[in-house]
PDB file of C-alpha atoms in Angstrom:
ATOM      1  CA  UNK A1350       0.000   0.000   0.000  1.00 62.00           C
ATOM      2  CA  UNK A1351       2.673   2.176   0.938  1.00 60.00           C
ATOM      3  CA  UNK A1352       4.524   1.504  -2.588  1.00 63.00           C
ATOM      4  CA  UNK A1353       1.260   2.465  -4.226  1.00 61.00           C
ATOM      5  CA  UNK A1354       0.926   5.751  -2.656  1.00 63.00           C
ATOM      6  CA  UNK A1355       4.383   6.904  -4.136  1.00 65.00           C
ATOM      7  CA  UNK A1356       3.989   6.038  -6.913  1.00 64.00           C
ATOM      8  CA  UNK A1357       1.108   7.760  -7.113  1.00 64.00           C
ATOM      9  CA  UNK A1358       2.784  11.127  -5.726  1.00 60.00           C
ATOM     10  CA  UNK A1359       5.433  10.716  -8.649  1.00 58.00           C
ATOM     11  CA  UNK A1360       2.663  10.766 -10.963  1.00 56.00           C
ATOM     12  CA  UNK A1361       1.504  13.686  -9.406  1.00 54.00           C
ATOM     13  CA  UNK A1362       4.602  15.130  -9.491  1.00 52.00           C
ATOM     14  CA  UNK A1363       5.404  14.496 -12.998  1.00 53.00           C
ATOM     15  CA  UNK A1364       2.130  15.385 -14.313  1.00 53.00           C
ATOM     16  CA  UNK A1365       2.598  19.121 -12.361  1.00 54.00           C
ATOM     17  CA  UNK A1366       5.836  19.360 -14.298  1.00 60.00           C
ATOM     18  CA  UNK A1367       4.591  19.045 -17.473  1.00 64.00           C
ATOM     19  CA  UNK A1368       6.564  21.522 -19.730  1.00 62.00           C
ATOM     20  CA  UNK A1369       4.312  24.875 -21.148  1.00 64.00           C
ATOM     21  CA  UNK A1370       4.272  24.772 -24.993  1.00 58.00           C
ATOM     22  CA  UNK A1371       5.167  28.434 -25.478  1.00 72.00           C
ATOM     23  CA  UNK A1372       8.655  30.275 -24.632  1.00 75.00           C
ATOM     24  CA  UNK A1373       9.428  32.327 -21.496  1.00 75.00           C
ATOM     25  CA  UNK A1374       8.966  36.768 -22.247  1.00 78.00           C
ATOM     26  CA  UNK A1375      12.308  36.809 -20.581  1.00 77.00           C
ATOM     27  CA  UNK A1376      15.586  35.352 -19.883  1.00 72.00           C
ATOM     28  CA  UNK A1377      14.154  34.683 -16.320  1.00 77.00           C
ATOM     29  CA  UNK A1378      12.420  31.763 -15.460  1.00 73.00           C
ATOM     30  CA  UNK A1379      11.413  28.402 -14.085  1.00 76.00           C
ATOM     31  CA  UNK A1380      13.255  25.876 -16.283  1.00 74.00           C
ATOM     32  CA  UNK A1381      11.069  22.824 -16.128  1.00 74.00           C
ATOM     33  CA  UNK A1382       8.387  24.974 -17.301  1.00 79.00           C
ATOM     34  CA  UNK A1383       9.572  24.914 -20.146  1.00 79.00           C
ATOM     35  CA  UNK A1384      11.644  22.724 -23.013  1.00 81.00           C
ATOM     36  CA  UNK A1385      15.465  23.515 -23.153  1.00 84.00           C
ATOM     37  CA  UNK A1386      16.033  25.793 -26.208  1.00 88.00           C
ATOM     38  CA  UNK A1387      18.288  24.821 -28.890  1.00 92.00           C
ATOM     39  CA  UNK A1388      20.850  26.690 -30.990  1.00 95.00           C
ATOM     40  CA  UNK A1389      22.881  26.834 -33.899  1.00 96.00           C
ATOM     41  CA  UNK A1390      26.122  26.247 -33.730  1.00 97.00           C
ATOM     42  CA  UNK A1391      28.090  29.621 -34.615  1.00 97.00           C
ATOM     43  CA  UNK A1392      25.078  30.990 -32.056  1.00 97.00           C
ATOM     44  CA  UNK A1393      26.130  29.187 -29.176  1.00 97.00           C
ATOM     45  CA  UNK A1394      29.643  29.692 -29.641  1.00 98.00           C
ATOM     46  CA  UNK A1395      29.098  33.174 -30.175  1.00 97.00           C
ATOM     47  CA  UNK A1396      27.206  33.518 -26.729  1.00 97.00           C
ATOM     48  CA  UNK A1397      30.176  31.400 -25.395  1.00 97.00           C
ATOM     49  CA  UNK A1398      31.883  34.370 -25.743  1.00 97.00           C
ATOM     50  CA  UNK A1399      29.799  36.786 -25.019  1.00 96.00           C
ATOM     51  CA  UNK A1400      29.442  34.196 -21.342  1.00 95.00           C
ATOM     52  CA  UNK A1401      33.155  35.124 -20.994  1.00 95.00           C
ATOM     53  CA  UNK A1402      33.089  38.707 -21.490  1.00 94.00           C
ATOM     54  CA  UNK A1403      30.476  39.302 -18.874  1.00 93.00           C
ATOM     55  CA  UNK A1404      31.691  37.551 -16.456  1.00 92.00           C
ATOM     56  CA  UNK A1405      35.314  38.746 -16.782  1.00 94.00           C
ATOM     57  CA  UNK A1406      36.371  34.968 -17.008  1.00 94.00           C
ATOM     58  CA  UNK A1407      39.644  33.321 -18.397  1.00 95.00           C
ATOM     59  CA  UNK A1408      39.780  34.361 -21.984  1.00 94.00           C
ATOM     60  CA  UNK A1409      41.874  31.162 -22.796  1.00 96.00           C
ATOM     61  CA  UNK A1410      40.006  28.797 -21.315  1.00 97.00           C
ATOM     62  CA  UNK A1411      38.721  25.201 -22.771  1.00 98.00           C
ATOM     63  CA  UNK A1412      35.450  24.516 -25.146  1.00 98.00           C
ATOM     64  CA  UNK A1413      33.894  21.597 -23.997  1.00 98.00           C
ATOM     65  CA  UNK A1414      31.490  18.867 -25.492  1.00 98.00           C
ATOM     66  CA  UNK A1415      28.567  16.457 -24.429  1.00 98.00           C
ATOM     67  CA  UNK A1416      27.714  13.726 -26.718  1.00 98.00           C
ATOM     68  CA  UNK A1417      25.032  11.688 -25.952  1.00 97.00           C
ATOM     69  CA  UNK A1418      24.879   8.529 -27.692  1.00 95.00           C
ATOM     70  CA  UNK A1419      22.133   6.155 -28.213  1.00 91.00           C
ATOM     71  CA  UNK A1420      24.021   3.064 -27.988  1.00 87.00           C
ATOM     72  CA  UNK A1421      21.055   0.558 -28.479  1.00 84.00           C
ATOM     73  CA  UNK A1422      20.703   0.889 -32.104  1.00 75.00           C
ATOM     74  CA  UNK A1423      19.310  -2.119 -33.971  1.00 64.00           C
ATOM     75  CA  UNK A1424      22.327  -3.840 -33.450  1.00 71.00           C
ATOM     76  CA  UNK A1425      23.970  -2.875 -30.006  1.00 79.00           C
ATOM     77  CA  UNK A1426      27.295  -0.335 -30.121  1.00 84.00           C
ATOM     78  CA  UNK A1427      29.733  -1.325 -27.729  1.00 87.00           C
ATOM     79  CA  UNK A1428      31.130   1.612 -25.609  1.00 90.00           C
ATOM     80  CA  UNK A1429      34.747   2.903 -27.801  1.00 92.00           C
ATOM     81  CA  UNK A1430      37.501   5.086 -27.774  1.00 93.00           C
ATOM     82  CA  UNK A1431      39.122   6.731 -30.445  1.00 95.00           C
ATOM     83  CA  UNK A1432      41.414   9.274 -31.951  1.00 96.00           C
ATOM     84  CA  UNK A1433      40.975  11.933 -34.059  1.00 96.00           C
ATOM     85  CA  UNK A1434      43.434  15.026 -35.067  1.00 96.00           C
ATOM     86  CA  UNK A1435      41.668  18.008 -35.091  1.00 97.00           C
ATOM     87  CA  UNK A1436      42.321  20.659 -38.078  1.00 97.00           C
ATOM     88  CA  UNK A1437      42.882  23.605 -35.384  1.00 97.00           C
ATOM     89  CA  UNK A1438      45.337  22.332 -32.269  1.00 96.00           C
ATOM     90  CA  UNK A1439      44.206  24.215 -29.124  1.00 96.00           C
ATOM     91  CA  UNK A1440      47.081  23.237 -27.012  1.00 93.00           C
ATOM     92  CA  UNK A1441      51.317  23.207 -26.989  1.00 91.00           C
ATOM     93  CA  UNK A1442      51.050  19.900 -25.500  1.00 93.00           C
ATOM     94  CA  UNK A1443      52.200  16.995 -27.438  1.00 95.00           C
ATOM     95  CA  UNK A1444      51.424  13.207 -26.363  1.00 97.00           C
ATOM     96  CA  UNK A1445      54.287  10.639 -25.635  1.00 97.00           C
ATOM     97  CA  UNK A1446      54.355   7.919 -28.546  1.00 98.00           C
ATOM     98  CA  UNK A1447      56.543   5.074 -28.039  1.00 98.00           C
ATOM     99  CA  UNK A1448      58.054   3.314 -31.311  1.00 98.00           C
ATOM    100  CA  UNK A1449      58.248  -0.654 -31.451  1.00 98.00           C
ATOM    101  CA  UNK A1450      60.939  -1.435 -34.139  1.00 97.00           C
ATOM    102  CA  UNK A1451      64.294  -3.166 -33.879  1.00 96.00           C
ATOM    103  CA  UNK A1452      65.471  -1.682 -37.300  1.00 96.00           C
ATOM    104  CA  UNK A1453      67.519   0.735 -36.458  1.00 96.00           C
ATOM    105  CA  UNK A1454      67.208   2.649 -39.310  1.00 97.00           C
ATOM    106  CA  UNK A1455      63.577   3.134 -38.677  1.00 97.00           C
ATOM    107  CA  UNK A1456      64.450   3.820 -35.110  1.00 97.00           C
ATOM    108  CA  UNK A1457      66.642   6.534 -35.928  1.00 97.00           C
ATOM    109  CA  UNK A1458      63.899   7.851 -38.060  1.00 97.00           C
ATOM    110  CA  UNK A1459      61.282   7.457 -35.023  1.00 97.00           C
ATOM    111  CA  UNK A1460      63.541   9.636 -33.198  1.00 97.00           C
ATOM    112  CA  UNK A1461      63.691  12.408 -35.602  1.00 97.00           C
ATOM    113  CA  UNK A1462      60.067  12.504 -35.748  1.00 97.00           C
ATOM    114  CA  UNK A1463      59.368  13.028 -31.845  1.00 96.00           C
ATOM    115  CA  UNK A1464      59.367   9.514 -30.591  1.00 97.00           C
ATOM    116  CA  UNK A1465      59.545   9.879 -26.790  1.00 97.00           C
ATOM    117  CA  UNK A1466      60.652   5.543 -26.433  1.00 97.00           C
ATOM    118  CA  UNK A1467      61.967   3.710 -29.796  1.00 97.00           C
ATOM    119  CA  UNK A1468      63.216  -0.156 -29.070  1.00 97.00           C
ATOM    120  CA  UNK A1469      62.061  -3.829 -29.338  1.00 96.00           C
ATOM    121  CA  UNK A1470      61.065  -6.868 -27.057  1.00 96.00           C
ATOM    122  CA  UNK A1471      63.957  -5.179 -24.620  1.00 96.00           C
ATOM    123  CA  UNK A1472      61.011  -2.843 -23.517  1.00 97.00           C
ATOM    124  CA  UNK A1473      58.198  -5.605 -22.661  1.00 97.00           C
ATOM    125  CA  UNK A1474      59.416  -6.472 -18.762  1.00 96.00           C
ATOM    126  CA  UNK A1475      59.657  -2.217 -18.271  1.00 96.00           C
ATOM    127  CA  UNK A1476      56.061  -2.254 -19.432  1.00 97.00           C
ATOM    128  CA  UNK A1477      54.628  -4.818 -17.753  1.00 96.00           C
ATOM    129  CA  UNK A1478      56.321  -3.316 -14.674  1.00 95.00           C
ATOM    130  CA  UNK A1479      55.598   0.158 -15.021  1.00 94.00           C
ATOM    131  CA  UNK A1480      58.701   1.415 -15.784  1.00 95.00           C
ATOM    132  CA  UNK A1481      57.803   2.619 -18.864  1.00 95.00           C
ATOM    133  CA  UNK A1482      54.560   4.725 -19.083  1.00 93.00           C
ATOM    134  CA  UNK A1483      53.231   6.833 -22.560  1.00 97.00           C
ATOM    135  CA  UNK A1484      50.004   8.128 -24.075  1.00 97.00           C
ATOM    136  CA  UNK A1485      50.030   5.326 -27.245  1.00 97.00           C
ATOM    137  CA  UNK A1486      52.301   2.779 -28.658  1.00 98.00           C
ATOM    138  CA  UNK A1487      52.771   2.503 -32.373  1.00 98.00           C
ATOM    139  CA  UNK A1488      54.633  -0.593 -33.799  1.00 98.00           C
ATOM    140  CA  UNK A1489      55.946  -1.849 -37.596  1.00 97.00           C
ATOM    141  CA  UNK A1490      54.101  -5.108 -38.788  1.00 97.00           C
ATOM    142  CA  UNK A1491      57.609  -7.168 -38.500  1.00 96.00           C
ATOM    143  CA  UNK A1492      57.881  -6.817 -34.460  1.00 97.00           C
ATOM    144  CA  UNK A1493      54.214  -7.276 -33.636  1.00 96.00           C
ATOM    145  CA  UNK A1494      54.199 -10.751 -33.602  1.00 96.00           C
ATOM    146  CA  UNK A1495      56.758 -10.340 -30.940  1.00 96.00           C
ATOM    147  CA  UNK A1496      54.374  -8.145 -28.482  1.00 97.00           C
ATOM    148  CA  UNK A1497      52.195 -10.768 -27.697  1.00 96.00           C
ATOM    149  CA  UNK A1498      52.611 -10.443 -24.121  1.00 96.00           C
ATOM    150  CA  UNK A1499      51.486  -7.088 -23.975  1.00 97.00           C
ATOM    151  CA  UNK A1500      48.148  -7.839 -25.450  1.00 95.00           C
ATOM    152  CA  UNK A1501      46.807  -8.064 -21.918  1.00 95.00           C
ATOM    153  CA  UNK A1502      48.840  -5.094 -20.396  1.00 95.00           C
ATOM    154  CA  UNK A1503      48.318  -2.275 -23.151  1.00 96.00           C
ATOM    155  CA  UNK A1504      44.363  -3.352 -23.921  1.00 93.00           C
ATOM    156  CA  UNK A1505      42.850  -0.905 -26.493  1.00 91.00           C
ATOM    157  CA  UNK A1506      46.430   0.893 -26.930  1.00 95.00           C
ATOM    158  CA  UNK A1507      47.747  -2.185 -28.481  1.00 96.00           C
ATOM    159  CA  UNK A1508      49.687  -1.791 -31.871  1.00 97.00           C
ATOM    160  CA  UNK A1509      46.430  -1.981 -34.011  1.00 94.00           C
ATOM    161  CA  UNK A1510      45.485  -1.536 -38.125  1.00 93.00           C
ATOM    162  CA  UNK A1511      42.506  -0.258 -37.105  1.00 90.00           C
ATOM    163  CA  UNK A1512      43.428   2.152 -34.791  1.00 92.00           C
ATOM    164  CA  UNK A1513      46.313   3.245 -37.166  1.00 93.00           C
ATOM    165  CA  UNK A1514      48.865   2.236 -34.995  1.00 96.00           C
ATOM    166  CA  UNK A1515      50.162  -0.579 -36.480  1.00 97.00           C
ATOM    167  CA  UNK A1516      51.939   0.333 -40.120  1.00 96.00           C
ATOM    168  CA  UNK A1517      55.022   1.422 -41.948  1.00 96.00           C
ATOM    169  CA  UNK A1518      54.724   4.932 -42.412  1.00 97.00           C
ATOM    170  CA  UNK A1519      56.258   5.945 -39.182  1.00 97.00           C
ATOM    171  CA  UNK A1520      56.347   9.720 -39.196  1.00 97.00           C
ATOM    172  CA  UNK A1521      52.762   9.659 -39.988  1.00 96.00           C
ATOM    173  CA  UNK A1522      51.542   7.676 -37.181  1.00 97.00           C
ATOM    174  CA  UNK A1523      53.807   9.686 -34.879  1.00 97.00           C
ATOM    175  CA  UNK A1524      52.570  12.935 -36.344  1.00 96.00           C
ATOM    176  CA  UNK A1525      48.872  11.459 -35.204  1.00 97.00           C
ATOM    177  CA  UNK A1526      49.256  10.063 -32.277  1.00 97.00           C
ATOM    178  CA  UNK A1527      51.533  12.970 -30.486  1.00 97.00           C
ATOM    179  CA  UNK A1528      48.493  15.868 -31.867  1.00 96.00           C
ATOM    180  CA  UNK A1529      45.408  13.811 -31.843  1.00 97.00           C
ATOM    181  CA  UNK A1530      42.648  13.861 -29.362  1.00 97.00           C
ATOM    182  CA  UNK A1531      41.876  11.224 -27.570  1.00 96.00           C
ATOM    183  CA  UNK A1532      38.179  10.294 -26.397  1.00 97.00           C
ATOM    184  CA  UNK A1533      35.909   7.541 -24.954  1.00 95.00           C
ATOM    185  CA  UNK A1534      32.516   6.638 -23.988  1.00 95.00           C
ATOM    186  CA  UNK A1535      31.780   6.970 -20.563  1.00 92.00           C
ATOM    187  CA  UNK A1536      28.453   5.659 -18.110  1.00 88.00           C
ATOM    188  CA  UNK A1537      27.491   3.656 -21.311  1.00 86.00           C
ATOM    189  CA  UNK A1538      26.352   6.750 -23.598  1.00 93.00           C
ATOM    190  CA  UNK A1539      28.397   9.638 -22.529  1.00 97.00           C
ATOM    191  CA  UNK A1540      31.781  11.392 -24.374  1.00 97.00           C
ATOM    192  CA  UNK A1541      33.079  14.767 -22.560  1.00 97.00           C
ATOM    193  CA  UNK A1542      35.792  16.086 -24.379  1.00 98.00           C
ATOM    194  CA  UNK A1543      37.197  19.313 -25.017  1.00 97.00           C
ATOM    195  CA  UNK A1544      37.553  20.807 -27.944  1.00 98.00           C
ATOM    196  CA  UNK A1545      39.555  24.187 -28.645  1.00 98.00           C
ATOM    197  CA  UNK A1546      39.833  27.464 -26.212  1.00 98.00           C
ATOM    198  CA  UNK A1547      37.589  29.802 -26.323  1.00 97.00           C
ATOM    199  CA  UNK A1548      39.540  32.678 -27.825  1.00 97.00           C
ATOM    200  CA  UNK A1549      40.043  30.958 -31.159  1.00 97.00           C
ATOM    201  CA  UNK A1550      37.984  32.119 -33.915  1.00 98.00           C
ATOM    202  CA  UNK A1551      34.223  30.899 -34.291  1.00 98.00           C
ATOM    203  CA  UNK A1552      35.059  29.211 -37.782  1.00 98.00           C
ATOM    204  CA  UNK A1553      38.052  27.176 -36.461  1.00 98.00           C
ATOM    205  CA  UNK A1554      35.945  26.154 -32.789  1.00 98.00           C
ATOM    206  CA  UNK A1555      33.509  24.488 -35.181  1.00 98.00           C
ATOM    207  CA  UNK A1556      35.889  22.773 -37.421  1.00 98.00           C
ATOM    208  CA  UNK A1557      36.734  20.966 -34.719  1.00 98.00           C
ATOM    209  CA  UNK A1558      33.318  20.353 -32.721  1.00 98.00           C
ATOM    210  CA  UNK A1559      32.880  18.916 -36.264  1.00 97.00           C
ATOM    211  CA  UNK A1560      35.866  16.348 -36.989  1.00 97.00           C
ATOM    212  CA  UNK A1561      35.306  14.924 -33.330  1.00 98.00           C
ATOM    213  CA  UNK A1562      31.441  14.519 -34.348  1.00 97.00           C
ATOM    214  CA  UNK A1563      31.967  13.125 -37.691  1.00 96.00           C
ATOM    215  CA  UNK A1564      34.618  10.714 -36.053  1.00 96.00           C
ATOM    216  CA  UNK A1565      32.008   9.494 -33.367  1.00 95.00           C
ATOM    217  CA  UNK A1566      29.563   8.576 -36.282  1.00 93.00           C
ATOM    218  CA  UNK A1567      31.794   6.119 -37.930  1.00 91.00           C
ATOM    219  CA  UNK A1568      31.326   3.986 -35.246  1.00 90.00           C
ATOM    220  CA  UNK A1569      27.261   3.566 -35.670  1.00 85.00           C
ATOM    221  CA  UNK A1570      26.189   0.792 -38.554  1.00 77.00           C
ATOM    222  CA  UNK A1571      25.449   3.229 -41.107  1.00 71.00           C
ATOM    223  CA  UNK A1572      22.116   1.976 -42.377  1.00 75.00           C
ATOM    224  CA  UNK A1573      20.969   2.803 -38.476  1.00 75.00           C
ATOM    225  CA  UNK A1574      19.726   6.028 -37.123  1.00 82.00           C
ATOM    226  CA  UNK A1575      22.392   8.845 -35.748  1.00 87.00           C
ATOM    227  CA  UNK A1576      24.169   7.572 -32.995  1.00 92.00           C
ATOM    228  CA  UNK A1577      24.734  11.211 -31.501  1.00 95.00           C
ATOM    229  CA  UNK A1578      21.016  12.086 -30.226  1.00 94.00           C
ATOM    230  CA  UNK A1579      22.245  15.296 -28.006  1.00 96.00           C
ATOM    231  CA  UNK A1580      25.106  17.891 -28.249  1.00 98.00           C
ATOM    232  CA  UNK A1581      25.775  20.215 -25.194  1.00 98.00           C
ATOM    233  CA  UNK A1582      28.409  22.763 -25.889  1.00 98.00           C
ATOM    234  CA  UNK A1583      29.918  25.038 -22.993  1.00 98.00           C
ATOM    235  CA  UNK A1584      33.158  26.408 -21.688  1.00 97.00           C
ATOM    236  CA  UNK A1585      35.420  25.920 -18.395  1.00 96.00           C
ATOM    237  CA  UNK A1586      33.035  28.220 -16.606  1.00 95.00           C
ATOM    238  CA  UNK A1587      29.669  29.027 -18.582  1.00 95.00           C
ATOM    239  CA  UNK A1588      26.376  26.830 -18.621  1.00 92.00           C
ATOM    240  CA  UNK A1589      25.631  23.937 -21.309  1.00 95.00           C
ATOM    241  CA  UNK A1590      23.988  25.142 -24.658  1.00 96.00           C
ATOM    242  CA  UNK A1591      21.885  22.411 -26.414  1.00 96.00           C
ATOM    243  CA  UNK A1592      22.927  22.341 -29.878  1.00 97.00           C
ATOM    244  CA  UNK A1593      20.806  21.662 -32.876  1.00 96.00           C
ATOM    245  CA  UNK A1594      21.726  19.159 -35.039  1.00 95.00           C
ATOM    246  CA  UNK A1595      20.787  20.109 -38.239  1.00 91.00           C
ATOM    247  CA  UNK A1596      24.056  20.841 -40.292  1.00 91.00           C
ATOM    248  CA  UNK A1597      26.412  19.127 -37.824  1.00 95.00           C
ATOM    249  CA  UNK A1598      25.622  15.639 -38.382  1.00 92.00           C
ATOM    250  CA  UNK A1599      27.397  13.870 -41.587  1.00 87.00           C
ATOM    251  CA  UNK A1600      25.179  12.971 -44.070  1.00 72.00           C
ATOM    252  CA  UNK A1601      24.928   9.296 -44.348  1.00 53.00           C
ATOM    253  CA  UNK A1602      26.989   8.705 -47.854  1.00 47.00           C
ATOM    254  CA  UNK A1603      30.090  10.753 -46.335  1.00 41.00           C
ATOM    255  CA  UNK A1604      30.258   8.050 -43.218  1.00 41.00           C
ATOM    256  CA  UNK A1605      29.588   4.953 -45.402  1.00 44.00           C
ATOM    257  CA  UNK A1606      32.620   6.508 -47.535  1.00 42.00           C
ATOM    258  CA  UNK A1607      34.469   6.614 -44.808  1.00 44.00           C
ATOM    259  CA  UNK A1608      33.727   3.495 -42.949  1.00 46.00           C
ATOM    260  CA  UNK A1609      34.410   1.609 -46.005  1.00 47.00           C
ATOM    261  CA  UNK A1610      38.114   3.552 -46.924  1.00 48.00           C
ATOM    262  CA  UNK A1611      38.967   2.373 -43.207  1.00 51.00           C
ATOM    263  CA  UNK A1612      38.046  -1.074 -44.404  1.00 49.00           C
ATOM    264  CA  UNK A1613      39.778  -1.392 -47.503  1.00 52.00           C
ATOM    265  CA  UNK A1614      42.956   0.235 -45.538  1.00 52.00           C
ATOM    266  CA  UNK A1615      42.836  -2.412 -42.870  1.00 51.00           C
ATOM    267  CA  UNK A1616      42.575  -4.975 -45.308  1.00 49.00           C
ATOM    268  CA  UNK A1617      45.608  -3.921 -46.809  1.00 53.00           C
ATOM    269  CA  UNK A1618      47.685  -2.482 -43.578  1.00 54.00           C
ATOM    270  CA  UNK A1619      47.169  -6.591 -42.785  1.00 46.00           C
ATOM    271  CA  UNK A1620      48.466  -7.865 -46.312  1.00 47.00           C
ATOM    272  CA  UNK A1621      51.379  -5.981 -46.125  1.00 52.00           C
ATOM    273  CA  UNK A1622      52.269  -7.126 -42.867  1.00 50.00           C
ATOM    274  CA  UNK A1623      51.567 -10.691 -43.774  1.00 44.00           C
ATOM    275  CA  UNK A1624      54.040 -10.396 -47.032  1.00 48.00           C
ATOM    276  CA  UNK A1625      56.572  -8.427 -44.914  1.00 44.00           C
TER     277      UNK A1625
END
C-alpha cells in the first residue's frame, strides 16, 4: 500500500511538471516549465563568448562537449575510444608515442620525428612493470608478432590496423598520435571532451566540434539512425547550450565513404604485414 501511494505522488509530481508549450517573455524563469532551447552552432559559440566577457572569465580557457549517444541501435554499439586530429590544435602539448621497431634505421627515423621511447622486445618487462609509461604505442608489422605479451597489459592501446597504430609509415603515425585527441565513452552513452579554447575564432571552434562529431559517427552501422542524439556545448566556466543538429551531423553517404576507406585500408595495412 505504501509503494502504491508513491507512486502515485510521482505521478503527481510528474504530471505538475509538465513543460508549457510556449517560450518564457524573458531570460528569467522556471526551467522545467519549459523545453530547453536549442541553438545553432556559430550561435552558441558566439554567446560562449559573449558568457566570458560578462563575467570577466579566463579568456583562454577550454570549449567543452557532451555527446550523448544512443548506444542501443538495432544492433547494439559497444562503448569505444578513439582518436581523431583536429584541423585547429588548441594546445602546446604533445602526447608521448613510443616506437616498437628493432630496425635501427627506422628507429633513428622514429627519433627524428618526436618519438619519446623507440626499441624492441627489450622494452616488454619495463612495461609490464611500469617502468615505462606513454600516451600510445605505435609498432611496424615485422615486431608485432613479438608483443604478444602485452596484449593483456596495453588493452585498447595495443599496436592496431585499425586504430592506425600498427603500419610502416612511421612519421605519420607519430605525427597522429603525439596531436590527436583522444576520447571515450563513458556511463554507457556519454563522451566529454574538449575541444579548442575559447579565444580561437568561431570558424576554427567548429571545425573541430565537427571532426570529433563526424569521427564518433563512424562507429554507428550506417544503415541505423544517428548515434549522436544530443550535443551540449559550454566552456570551463559558462552553462551547457543544447545544440541543434541540423548541419552538424554527416550525411549518411560521407560516413559509409568513410567506414568503407577504413576497411579497404585495414585490409591492406594486414596484407602488407603478412608479405613483410
Amino acid at each position: 500500500q505504501k509503494g502504491k501511494q508513491e507512486e502515485e505522488k510521482k505521478k503527481q509530481v510528474r504530471r505538475w511538471r509538465r513543460p508549457l508549450m510556449g517560450k518564457p517573455v524573458d531570460d528569467v524563469y522556471l526551467t522545467w516549465c519549459y523545453e530547453r532551447p536549442s541553438y545553432d552552432l556559430e550561435e552558441a559559440v558566439g554567446m560562449l563568448k559573449k558568457f566570458q566577457e560578462l563575467d570577466f572569465t579566463h579568456p583562454k580557457q577550454f570549449v567543452y562537449i557532451n555527446v550523448f549517444l544512443d548506444m542501443a541501435l538495432q544492433k547494439n554499439v559497444e562503448p569505444f575510444a578513439s582518436t581523431v586530429l583536429l584541423p585547429h590544435r588548441f594546445t602546446e602539448d604533445t602526447n608521448k608515442v613510443l616506437v616498437f621497431t628493432e630496425n635501427e634505421q627506422e628507429a633513428e627515423i622514429a627519433r627524428e620525428h618526436g618519438a619519446a621511447v623507440v626499441g624492441g622486445v627489450e622494452l616488454i618487462k619495463w612495461i609490464l612493470e611500469d617502468e615505462i609509461q606513454v600516451d600510445f604505442y605505435v609498432a611496424v608489422p615485422a615486431i608485432i608478432p613479438k608483443l604478444i605479451p602485452l596484449r593483456n597489459k596495453l588493452k585498447r592501446k595495443y599496436p592496431n590496423t585499425k586504430r592506425n597504430s600498427l603500419g610502416n609509415d612511421i612519421p605519420k603515425m607519430l605525427q597522429h598520435f603525439r596531436e590527436c585527441l583522444e576520447y571515450a565513452v563513458q556511463d554507457e552513452r556519454l563522451i566529454t571532451t574538449r575541444i579548442a579554447r575559447l579565444d580561437m575564432p568561431t570558424e576554427q571552434i567548429v571545425a573541430n566540434l565537427k571532426a570529433v562529431i563526424n569521427d564518433i559517427c563512424t562507429f554507428k552501422p550506417s544503415t541505423y539512425d544517428p548515434i549522436v542524439q544530443k550535443l551540449v556545448i559550454r566552456s570551463s566556466t559558462s552553462e551547457g547550450l543544447l545544440l541543434n543538429l541540423d548541419g552538424i551531423l554527416p550525411q549518411l553517404e560521407k560516413v559509409e565513404e568513410k567506414e568503407e576507406t577504413a576497411e579497404d585500408k585495414e585490409e591492406k595495412d594486414v596484407k602488407e604485414s603478412v608479405s613483410t
